Tab-separated table of C-alpha atoms in Angstrom:
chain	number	residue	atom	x	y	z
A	1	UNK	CA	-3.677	-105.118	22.527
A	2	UNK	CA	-2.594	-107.732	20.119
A	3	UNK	CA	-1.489	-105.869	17.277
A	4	UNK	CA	-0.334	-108.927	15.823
A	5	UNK	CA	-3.576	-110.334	15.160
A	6	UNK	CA	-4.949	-106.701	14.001
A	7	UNK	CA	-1.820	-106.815	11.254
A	8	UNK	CA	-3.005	-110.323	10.274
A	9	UNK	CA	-6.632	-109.178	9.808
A	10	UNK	CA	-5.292	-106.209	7.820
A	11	UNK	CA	-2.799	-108.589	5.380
A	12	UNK	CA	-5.629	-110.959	5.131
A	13	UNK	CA	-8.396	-108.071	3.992
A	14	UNK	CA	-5.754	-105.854	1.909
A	15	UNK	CA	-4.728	-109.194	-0.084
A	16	UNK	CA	-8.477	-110.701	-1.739
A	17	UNK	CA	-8.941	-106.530	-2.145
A	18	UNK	CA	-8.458	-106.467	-6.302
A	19	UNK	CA	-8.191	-102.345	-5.456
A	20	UNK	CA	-5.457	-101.989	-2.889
A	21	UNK	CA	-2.246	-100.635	-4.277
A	22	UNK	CA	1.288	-100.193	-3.011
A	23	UNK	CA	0.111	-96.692	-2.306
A	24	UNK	CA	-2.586	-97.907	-0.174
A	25	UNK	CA	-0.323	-100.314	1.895
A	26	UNK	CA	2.474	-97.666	2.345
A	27	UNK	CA	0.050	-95.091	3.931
A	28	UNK	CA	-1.520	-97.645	6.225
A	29	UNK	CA	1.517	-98.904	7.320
A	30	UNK	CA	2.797	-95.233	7.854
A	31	UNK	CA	-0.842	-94.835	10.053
A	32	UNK	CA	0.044	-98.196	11.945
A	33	UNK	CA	3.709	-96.974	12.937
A	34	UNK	CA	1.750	-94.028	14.349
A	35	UNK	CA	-1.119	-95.887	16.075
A	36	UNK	CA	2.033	-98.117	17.750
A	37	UNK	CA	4.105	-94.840	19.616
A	38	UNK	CA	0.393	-93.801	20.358
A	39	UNK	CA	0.834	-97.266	22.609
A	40	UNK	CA	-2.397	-98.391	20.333
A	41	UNK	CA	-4.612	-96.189	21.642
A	42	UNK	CA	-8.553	-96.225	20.709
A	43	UNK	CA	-8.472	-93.190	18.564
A	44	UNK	CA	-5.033	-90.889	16.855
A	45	UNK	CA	-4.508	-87.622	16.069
A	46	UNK	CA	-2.293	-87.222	12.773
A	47	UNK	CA	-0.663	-84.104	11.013
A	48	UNK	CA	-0.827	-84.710	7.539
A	49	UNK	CA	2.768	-83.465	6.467
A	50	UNK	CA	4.475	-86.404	9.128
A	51	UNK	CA	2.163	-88.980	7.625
A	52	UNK	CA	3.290	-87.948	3.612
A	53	UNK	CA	6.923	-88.073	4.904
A	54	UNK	CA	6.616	-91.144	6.645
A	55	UNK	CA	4.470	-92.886	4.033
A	56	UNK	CA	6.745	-91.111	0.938
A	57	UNK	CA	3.653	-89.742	-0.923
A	58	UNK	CA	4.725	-86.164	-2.219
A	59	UNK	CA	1.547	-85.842	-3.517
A	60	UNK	CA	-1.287	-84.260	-1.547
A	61	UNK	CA	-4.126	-85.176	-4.281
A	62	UNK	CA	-2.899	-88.944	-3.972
A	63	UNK	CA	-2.694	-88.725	0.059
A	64	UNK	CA	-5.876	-88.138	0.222
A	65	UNK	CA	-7.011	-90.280	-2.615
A	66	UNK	CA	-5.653	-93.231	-0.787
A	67	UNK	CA	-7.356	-91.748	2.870
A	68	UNK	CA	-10.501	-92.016	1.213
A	69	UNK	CA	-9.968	-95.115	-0.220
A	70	UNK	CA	-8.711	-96.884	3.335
A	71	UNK	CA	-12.068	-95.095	4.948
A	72	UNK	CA	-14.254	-96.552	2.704
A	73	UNK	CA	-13.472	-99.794	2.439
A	74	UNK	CA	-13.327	-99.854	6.340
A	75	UNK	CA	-9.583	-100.075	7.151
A	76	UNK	CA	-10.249	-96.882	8.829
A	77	UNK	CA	-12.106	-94.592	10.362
A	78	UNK	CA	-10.998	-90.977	9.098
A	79	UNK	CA	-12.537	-87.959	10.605
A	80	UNK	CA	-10.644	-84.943	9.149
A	81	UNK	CA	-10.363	-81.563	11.570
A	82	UNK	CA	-10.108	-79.067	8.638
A	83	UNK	CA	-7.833	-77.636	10.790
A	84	UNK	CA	-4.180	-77.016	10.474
A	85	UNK	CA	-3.466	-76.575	14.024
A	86	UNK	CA	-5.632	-79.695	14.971
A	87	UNK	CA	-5.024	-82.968	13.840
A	88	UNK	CA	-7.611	-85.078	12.233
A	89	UNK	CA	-8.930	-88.395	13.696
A	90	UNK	CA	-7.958	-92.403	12.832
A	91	UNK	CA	-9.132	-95.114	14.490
A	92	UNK	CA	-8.290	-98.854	12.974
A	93	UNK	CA	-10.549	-101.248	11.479
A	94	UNK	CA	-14.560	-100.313	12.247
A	95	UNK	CA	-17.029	-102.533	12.096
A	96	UNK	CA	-17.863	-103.076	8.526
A	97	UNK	CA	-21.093	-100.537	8.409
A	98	UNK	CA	-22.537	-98.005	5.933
A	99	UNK	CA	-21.203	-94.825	6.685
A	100	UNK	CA	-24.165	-92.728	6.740
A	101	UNK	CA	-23.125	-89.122	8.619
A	102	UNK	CA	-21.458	-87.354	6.132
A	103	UNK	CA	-18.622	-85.204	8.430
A	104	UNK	CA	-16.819	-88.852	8.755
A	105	UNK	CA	-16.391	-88.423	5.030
A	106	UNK	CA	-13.130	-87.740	3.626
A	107	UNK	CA	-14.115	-85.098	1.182
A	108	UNK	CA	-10.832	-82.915	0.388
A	109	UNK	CA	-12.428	-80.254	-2.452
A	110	UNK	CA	-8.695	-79.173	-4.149
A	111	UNK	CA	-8.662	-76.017	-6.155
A	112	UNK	CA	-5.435	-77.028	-7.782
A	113	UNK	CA	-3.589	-79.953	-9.083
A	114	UNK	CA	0.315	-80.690	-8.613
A	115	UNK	CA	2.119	-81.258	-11.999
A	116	UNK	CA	3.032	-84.536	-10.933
A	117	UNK	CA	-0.335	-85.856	-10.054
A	118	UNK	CA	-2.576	-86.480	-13.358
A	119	UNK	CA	-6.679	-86.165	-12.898
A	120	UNK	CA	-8.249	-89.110	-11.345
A	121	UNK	CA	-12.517	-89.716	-11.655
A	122	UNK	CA	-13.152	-87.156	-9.238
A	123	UNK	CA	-12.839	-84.550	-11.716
A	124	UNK	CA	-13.787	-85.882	-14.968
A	125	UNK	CA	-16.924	-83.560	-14.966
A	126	UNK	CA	-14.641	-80.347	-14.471
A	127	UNK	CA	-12.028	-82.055	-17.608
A	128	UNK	CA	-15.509	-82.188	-19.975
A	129	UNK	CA	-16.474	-78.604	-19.105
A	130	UNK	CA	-13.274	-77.053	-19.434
A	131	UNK	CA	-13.019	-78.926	-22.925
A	132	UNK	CA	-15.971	-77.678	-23.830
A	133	UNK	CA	-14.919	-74.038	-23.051
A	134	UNK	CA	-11.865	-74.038	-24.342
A	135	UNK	CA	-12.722	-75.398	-27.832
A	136	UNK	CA	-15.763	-72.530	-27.698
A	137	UNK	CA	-12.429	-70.357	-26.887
A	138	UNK	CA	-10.416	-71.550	-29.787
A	139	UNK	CA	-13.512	-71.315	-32.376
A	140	UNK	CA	-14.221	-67.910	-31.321
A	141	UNK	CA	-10.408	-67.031	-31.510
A	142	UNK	CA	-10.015	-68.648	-34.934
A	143	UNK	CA	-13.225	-66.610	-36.416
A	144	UNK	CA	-11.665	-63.225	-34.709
A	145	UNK	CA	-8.360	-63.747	-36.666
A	146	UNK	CA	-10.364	-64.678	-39.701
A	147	UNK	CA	-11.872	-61.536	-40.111
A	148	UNK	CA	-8.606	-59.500	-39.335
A	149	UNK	CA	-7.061	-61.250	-42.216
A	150	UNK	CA	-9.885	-60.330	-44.494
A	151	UNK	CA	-9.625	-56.536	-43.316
A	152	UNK	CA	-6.734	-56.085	-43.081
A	153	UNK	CA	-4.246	-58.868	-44.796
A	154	UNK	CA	-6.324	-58.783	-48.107
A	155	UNK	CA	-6.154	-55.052	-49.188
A	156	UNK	CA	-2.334	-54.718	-48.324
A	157	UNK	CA	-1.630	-58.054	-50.316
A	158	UNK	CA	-3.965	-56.320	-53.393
A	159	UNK	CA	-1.864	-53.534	-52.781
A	160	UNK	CA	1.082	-54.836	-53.160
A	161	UNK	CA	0.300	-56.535	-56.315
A	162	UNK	CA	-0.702	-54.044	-57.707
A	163	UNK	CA	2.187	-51.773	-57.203
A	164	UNK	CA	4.269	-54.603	-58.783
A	165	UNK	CA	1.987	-54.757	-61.537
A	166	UNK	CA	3.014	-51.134	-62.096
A	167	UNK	CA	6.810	-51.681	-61.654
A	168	UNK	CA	6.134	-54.297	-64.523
A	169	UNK	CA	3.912	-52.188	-66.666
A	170	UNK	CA	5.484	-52.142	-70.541
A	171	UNK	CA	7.180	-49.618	-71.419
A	172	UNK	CA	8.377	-48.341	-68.513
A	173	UNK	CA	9.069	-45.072	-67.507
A	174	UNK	CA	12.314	-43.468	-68.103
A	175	UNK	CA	13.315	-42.721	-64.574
A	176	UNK	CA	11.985	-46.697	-63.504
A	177	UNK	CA	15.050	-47.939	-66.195
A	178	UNK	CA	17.312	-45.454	-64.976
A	179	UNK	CA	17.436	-45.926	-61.658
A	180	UNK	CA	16.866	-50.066	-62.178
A	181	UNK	CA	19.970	-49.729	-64.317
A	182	UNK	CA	22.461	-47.119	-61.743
A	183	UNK	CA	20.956	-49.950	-59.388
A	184	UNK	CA	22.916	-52.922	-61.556
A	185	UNK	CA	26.322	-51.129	-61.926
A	186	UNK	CA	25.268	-49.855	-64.902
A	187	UNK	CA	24.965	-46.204	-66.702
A	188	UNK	CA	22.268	-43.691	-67.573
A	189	UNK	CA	23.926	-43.380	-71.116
A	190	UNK	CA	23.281	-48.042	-71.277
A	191	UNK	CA	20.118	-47.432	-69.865
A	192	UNK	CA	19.226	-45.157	-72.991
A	193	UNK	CA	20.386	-47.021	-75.366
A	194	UNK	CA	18.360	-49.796	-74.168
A	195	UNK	CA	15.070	-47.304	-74.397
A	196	UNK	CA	16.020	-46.202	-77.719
A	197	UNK	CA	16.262	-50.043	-79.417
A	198	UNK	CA	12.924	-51.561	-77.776
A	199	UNK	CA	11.234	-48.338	-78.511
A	200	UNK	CA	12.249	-48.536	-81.810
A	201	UNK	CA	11.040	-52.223	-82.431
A	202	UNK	CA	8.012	-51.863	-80.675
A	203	UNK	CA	9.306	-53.705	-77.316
A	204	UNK	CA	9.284	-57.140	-78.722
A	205	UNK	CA	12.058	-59.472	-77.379
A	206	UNK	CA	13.874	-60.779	-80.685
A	207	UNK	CA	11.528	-58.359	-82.969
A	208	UNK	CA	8.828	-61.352	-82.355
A	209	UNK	CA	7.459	-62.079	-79.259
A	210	UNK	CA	6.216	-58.849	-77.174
A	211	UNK	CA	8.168	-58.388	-74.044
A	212	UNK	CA	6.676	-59.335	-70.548
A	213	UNK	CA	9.437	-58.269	-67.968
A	214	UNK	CA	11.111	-55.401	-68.793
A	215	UNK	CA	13.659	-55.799	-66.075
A	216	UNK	CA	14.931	-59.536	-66.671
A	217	UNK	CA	15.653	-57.970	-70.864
A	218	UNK	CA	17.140	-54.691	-68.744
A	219	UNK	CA	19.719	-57.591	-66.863
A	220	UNK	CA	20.144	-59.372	-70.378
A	221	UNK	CA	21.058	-56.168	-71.757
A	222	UNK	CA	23.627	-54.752	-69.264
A	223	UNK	CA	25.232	-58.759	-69.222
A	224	UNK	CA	25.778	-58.542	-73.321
A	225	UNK	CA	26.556	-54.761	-73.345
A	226	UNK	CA	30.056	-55.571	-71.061
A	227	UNK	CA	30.742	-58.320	-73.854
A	228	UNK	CA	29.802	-55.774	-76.492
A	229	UNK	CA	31.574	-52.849	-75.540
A	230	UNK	CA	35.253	-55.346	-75.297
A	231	UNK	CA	34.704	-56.615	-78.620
A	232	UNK	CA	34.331	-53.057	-80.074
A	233	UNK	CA	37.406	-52.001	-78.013
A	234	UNK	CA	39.511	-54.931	-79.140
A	235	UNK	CA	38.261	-54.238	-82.740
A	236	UNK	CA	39.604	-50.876	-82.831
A	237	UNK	CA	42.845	-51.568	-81.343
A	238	UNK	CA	43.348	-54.145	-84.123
A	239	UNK	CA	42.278	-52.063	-86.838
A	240	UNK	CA	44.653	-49.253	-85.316
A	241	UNK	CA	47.735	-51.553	-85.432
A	242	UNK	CA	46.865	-52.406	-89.162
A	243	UNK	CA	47.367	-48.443	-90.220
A	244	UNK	CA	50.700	-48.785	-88.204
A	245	UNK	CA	53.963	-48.497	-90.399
A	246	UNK	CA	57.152	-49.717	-88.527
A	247	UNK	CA	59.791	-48.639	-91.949
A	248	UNK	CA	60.090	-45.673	-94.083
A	249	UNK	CA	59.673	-47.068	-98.025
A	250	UNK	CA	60.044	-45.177	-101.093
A	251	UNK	CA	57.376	-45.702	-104.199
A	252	UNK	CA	59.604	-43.559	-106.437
A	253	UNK	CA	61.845	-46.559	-106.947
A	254	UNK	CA	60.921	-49.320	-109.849
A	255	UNK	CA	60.321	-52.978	-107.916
């Protein structure tokens, strides 16, 4: 056989064929190489694995995207064994006829898809379906966490607010400023006073304005009562030292 002429008929088809890819070529050529140490015989048996290696397509979806495409536009007649052990069937460039049996189709159903290989036409119907599922999926999942929040996340915010509405409730209770004030470094003696003067004037801020958070006037108060309490000491120190009498005088004599 002149393969010659059957490469020329096979440049001269593949070239005015808008749909043949680089793909296409390097699996035919990879087919060729094994139809020529096959001595060109009518028919071939290939194993799929030498023909990826040899044509350098990793990708099993593609290899057999680009078998179909070869059978079908008659570079080749592919008649797949569905057998590991056997090898399927080529023969080169049939006459250019419907196919019409369906076991000389190439169908190849995959169950999965390699992460390289992104989803051709085949399975655009699958692609809608599973959109549609999974958006019924993330509806349902979104209306599932909407009513958790509303039994569950809703009473323990309501609780919480309301147990810092008590914390905040004017007056306080005694023990509330004691412990807020052992809390800032301070004493239960300060935190007395501090009950004892807003009791007094009704718990208005400035004797005007009625007090809203007991615990910012609580900081307020321990903050001025350090300045307070070194004022009074250096008072008294002062007021000692004016009593003080260094020399001994004597009011009996005339001045």
């Amino acid at each position: 056989m002149n393969y010659i002429k059957q490469l020329t008929h096979f440049f001269n088809k593949s070239s005015v064929d808008p749909n043949f890819t680089p793909t296409h070529m390097s699996l035919f050529m990879a087919l060729f190489q094994s139809w020529n140490q096959a001595r060109f015989t009518q028919q071939i048996q290939i194993i799929r694995d030498d023909i990826m290696r040899l044509s350098k397509i990793n990708s099993k979806a593609t290899y057999h995207k680009a078998m179909a495409f070869l059978h079908t536009n008659r570079y080749i007649d592919y008649k797949p064994s569905y057998n590991p052990l056997k090898g399927s069937q080529i023969s080169f460039f049939p006459p250019d006829l419907p196919v019409s049996s369906p076991k000389h189709e190439p169908v190849h159903i995959l169950t999965t898809r390699p992460l390289n290989e992104p989803y051709n036409k085949l399975y655009s119907t699958n692609i809608i379906k599973d959109n549609i599922s999974t958006h019924s999926r993330e509806k349902k999942k979104k209306s599932n966490q909407e009513i958790f929040r509303s039994e569950f996340s809703v009473p323990e915010i309501r609780k919480e607010k309301s147990s810092a509405k008590k914390e905040n409730t004017i007056p306080p209770a005694v023990h509330q400023v004691e412990e807020f004030f052992l809390g800032q470094r301070s004493t239960i003696q300060e935190a007395q006073r501090f009950i004892n003067h807003y009791t007094a004037n009704g718990w208005l801020v400035g004797g005007k304005s009625p007090m809203i958070d007991w615990k910012a006037s609580a900081k307020n108060w321990i903050s001025n009562a350090g300045k307070f309490n070194t004022n009074a000491k250096q008072d008294n120190s002062n007021r000692a030292k004016q009593l003080n009498v260094t020399t001994l005088k004597n009011y009996f004599e005339p001045l």
